[in-house]
PDB file of C-alpha atoms and ligand atoms in Angstrom:
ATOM      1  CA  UNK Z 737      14.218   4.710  13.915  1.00 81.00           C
ATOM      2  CA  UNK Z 738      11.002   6.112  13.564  1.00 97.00           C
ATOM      3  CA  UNK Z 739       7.826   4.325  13.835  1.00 98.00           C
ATOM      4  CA  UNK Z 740       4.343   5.701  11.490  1.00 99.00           C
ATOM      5  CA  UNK Z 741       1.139   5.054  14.253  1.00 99.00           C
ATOM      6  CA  UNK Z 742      -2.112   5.907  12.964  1.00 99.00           C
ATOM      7  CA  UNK Z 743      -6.149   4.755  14.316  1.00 99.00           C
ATOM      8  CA  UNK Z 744      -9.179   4.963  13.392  1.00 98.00           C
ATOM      9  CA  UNK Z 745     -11.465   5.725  16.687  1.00 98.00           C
ATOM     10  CA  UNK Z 746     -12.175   2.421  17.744  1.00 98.00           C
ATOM     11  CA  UNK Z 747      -8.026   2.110  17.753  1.00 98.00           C
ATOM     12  CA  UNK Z 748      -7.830   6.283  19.354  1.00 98.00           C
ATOM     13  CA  UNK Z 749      -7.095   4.756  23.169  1.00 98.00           C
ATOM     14  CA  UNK Z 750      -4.800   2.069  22.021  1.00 98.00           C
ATOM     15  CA  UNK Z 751      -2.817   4.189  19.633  1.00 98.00           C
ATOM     16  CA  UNK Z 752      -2.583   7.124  22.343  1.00 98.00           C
ATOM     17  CA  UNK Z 753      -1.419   4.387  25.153  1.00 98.00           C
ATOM     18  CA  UNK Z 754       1.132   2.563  22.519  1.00 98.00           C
ATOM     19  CA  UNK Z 755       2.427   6.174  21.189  1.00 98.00           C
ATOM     20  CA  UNK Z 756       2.869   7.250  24.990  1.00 98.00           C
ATOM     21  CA  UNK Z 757       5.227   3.996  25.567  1.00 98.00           C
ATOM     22  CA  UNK Z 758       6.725   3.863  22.500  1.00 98.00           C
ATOM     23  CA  UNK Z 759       7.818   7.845  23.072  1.00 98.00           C
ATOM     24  CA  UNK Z 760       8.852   6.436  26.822  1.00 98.00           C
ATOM     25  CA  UNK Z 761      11.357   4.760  25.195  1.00 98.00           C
ATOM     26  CA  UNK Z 762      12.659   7.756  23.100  1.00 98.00           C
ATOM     27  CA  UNK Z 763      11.301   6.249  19.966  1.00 98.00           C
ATOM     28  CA  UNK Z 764      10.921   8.545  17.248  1.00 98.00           C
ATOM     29  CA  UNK Z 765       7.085   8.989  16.459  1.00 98.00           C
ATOM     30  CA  UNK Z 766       5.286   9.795  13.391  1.00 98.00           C
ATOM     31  CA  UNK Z 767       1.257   9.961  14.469  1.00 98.00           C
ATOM     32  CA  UNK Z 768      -1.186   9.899  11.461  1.00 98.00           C
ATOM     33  CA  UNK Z 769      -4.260  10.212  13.924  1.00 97.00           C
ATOM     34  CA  UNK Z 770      -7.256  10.318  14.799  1.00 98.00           C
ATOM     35  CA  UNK Z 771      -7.061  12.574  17.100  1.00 98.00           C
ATOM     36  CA  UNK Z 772      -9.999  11.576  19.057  1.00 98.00           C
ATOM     37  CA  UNK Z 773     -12.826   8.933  19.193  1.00 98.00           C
ATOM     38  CA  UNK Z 774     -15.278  10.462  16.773  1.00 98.00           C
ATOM     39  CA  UNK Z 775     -16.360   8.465  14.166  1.00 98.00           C
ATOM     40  CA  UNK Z 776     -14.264   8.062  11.280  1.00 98.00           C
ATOM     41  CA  UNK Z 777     -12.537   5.607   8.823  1.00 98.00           C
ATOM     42  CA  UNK Z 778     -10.059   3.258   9.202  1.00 98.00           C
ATOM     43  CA  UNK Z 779      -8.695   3.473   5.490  1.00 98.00           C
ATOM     44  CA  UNK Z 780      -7.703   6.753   5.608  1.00 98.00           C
ATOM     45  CA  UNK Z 781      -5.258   6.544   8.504  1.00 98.00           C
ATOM     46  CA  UNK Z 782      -3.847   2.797   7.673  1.00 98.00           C
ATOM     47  CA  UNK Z 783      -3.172   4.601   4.458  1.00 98.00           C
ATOM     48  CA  UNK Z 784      -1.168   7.637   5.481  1.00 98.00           C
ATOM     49  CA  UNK Z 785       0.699   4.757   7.531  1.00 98.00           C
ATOM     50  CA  UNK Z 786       1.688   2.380   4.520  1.00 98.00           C
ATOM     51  CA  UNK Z 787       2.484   5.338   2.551  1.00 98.00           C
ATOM     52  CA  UNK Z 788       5.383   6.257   4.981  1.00 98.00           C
ATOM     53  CA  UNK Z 789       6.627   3.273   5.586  1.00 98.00           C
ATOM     54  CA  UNK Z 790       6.680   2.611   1.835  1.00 98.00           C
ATOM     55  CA  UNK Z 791       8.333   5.994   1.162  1.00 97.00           C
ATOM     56  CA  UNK Z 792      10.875   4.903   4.015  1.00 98.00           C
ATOM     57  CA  UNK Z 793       9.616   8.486   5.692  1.00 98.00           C
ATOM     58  CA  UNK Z 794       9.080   5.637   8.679  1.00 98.00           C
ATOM     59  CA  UNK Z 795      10.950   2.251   9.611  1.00 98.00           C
ATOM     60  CA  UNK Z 796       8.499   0.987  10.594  1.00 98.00           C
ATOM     61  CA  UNK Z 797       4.174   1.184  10.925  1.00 98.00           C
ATOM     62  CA  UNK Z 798       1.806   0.625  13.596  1.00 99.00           C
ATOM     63  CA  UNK Z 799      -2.110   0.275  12.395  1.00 99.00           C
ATOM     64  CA  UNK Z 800      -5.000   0.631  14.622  1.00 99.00           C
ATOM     65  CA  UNK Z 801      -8.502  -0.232  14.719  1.00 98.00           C
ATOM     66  CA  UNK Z 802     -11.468  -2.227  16.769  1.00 98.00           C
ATOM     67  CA  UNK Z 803     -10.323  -5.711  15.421  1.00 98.00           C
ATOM     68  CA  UNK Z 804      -7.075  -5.069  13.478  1.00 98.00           C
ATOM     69  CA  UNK Z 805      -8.418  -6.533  10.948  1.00 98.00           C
ATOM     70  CA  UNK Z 806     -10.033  -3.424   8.563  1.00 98.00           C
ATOM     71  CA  UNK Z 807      -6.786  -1.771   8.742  1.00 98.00           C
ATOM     72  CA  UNK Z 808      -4.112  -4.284   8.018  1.00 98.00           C
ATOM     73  CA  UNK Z 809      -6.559  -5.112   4.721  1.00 98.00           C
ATOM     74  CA  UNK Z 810      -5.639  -1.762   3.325  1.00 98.00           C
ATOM     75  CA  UNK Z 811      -2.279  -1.423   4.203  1.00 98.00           C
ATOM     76  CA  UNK Z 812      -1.720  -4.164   2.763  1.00 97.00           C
ATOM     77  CA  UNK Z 813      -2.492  -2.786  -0.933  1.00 96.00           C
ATOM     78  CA  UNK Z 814       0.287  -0.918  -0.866  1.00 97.00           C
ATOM     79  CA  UNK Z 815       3.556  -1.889  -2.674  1.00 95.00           C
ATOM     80  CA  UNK Z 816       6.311  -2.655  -0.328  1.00 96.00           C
ATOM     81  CA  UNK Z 817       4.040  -3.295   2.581  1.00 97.00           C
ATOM     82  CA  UNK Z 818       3.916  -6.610   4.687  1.00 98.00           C
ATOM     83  CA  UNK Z 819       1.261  -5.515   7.415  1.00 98.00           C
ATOM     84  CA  UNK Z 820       0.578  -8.128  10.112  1.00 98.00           C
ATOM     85  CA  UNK Z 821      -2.530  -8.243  12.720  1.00 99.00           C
ATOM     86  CA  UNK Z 822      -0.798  -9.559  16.064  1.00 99.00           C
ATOM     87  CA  UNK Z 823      -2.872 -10.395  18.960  1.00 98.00           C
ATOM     88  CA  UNK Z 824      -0.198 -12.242  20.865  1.00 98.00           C
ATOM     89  CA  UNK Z 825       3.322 -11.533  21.537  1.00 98.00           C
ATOM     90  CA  UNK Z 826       4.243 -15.195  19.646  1.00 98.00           C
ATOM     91  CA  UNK Z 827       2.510 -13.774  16.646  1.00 98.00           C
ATOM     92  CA  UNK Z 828       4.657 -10.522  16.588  1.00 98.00           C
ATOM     93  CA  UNK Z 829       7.628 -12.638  17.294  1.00 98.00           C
ATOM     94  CA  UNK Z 830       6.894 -14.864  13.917  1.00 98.00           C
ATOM     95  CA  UNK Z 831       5.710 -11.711  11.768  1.00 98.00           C
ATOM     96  CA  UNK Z 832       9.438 -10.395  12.082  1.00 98.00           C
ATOM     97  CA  UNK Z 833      11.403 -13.772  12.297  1.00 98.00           C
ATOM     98  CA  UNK Z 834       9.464 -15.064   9.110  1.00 98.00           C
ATOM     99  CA  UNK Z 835       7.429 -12.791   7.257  1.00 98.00           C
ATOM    100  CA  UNK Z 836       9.557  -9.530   7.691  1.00 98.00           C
ATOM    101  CA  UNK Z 837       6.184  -7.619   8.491  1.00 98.00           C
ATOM    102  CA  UNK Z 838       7.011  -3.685   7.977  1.00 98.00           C
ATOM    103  CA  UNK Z 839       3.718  -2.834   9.662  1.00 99.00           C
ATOM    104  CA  UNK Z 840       2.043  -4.053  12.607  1.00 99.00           C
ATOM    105  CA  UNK Z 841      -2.168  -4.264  13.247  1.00 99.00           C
ATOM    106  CA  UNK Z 842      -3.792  -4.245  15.929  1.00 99.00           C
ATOM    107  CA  UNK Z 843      -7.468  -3.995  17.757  1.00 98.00           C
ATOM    108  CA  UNK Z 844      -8.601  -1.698  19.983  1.00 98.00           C
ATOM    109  CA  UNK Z 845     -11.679  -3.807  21.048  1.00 98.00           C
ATOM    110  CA  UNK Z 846      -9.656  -7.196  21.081  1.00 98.00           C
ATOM    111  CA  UNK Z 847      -6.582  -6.696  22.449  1.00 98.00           C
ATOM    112  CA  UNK Z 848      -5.667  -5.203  26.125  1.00 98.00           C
ATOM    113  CA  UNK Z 849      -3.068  -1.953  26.540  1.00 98.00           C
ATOM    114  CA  UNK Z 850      -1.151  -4.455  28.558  1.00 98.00           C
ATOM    115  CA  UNK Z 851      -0.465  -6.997  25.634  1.00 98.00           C
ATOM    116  CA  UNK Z 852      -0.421  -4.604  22.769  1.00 98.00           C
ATOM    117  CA  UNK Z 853       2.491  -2.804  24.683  1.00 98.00           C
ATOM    118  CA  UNK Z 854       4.689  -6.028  24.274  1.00 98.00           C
ATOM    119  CA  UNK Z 855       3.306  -7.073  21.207  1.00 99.00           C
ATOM    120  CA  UNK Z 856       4.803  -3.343  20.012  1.00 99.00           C
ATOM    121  CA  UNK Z 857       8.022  -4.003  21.815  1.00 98.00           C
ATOM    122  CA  UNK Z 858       8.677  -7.674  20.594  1.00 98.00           C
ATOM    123  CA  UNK Z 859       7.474  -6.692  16.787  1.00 98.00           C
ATOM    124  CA  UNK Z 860      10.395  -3.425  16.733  1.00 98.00           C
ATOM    125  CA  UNK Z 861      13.229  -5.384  18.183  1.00 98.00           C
ATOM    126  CA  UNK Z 862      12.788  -8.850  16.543  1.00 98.00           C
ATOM    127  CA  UNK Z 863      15.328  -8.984  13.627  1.00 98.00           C
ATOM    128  CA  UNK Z 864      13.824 -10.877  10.540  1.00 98.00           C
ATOM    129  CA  UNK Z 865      15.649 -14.607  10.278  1.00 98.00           C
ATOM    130  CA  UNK Z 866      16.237 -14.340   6.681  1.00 97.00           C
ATOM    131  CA  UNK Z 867      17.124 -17.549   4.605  1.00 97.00           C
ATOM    132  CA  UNK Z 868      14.478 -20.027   3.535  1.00 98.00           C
ATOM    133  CA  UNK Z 869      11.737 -16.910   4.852  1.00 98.00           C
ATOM    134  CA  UNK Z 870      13.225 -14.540   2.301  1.00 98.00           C
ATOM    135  CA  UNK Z 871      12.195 -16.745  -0.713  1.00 97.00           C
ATOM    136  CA  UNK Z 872       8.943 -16.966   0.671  1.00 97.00           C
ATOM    137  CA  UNK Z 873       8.646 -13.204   1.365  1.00 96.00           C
ATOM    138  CA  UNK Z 874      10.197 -12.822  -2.204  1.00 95.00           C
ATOM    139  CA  UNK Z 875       7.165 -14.746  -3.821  1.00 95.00           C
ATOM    140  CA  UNK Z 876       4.861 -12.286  -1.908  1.00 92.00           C
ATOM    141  CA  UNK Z 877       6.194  -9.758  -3.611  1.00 88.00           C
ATOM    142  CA  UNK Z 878       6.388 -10.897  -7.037  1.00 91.00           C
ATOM    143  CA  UNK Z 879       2.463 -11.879  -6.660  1.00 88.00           C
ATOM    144  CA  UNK Z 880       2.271  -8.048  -6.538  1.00 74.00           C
ATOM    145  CA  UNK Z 881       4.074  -7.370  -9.724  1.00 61.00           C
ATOM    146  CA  UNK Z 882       1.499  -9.176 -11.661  1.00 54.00           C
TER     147      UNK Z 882
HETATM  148  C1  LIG C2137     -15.340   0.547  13.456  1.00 58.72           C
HETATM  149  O1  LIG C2137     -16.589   0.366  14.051  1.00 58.72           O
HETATM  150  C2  LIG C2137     -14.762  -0.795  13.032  1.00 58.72           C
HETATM  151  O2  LIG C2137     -15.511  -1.334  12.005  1.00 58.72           O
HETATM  152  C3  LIG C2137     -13.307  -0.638  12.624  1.00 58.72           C
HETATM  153  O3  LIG C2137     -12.585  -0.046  13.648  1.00 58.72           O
HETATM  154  C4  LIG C2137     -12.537  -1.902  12.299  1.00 58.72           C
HETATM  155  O4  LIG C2137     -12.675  -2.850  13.332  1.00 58.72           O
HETATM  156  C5  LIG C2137     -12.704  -2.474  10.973  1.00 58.72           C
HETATM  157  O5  LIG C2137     -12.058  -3.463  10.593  1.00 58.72           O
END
């Protein structure tokens, strides 16, 4: 399993702190950057990170910025992609179990290392229910055909 991470700079401490854990764990890692907190912009990392999820180069994606809320916008253009800002480890619970998020968002200003460490851990080993959810998720999808 490998897991795309990428931040802008106001996401740089989380991502480096979540990466760190994640790689604790012997989880694969593929890190988009930034490699440090000098200004920069969010799109062009949540990008790189919806791209290889979408291309299946990675399982799975883990967006980064000061709210969350910039980057899961743009990954969210992408074909394929179901990105989902968690701030609490309920929400990362229900974005597998019923919207089969491929991509999780998060904020580097809003949420603590502490939480976003469990919110990572619940989000990569919560299986999606299926059922009833996948006819939902299915409409989501076909609203991007159009
Ligand atoms: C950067 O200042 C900030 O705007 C960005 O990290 C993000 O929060 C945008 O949604």
């Amino acid at each position: 399993m490998s897991v795309a991470i990428g931040s802008d700079h106001a996401g740089f401490n989380l991502k480096e702190f979540v990466r760190k854990h994640l790689e604790s764990k012997n989880i694969d890692i593929i890190d988009f950057g930034t490699a440090d907190e000098q200004s920069t912009d969010y799109p062009d990392y949540a990008v790189k990170v919806g791209r290889a999820v979408a291309e299946k180069e990675a399982a799975w994606g883990i967006v980064i910025c000061g709210t969350g809320i910039g980057v899961s916008i743009v990954a969210n253009k992408l074909k394929g992609i179901r990105a989902a800002l968690c701030c609490s480890e309920y929400m990362a619970e229900m974005a597998r179990k019923h919207n089969d998020a491929n991509v999780l968002a998060m904020g580097g200003r809003t949420t603590s290392p502490d939480i976003a460490k469990r919110i990572a851990d619940i989000f990569l080993s919560t299986d999606f229910e299926g059922g009833k959810h996948s006819v939902r998720v299915g409409k989501i999808h076909s609203l991007t055909k159009r």
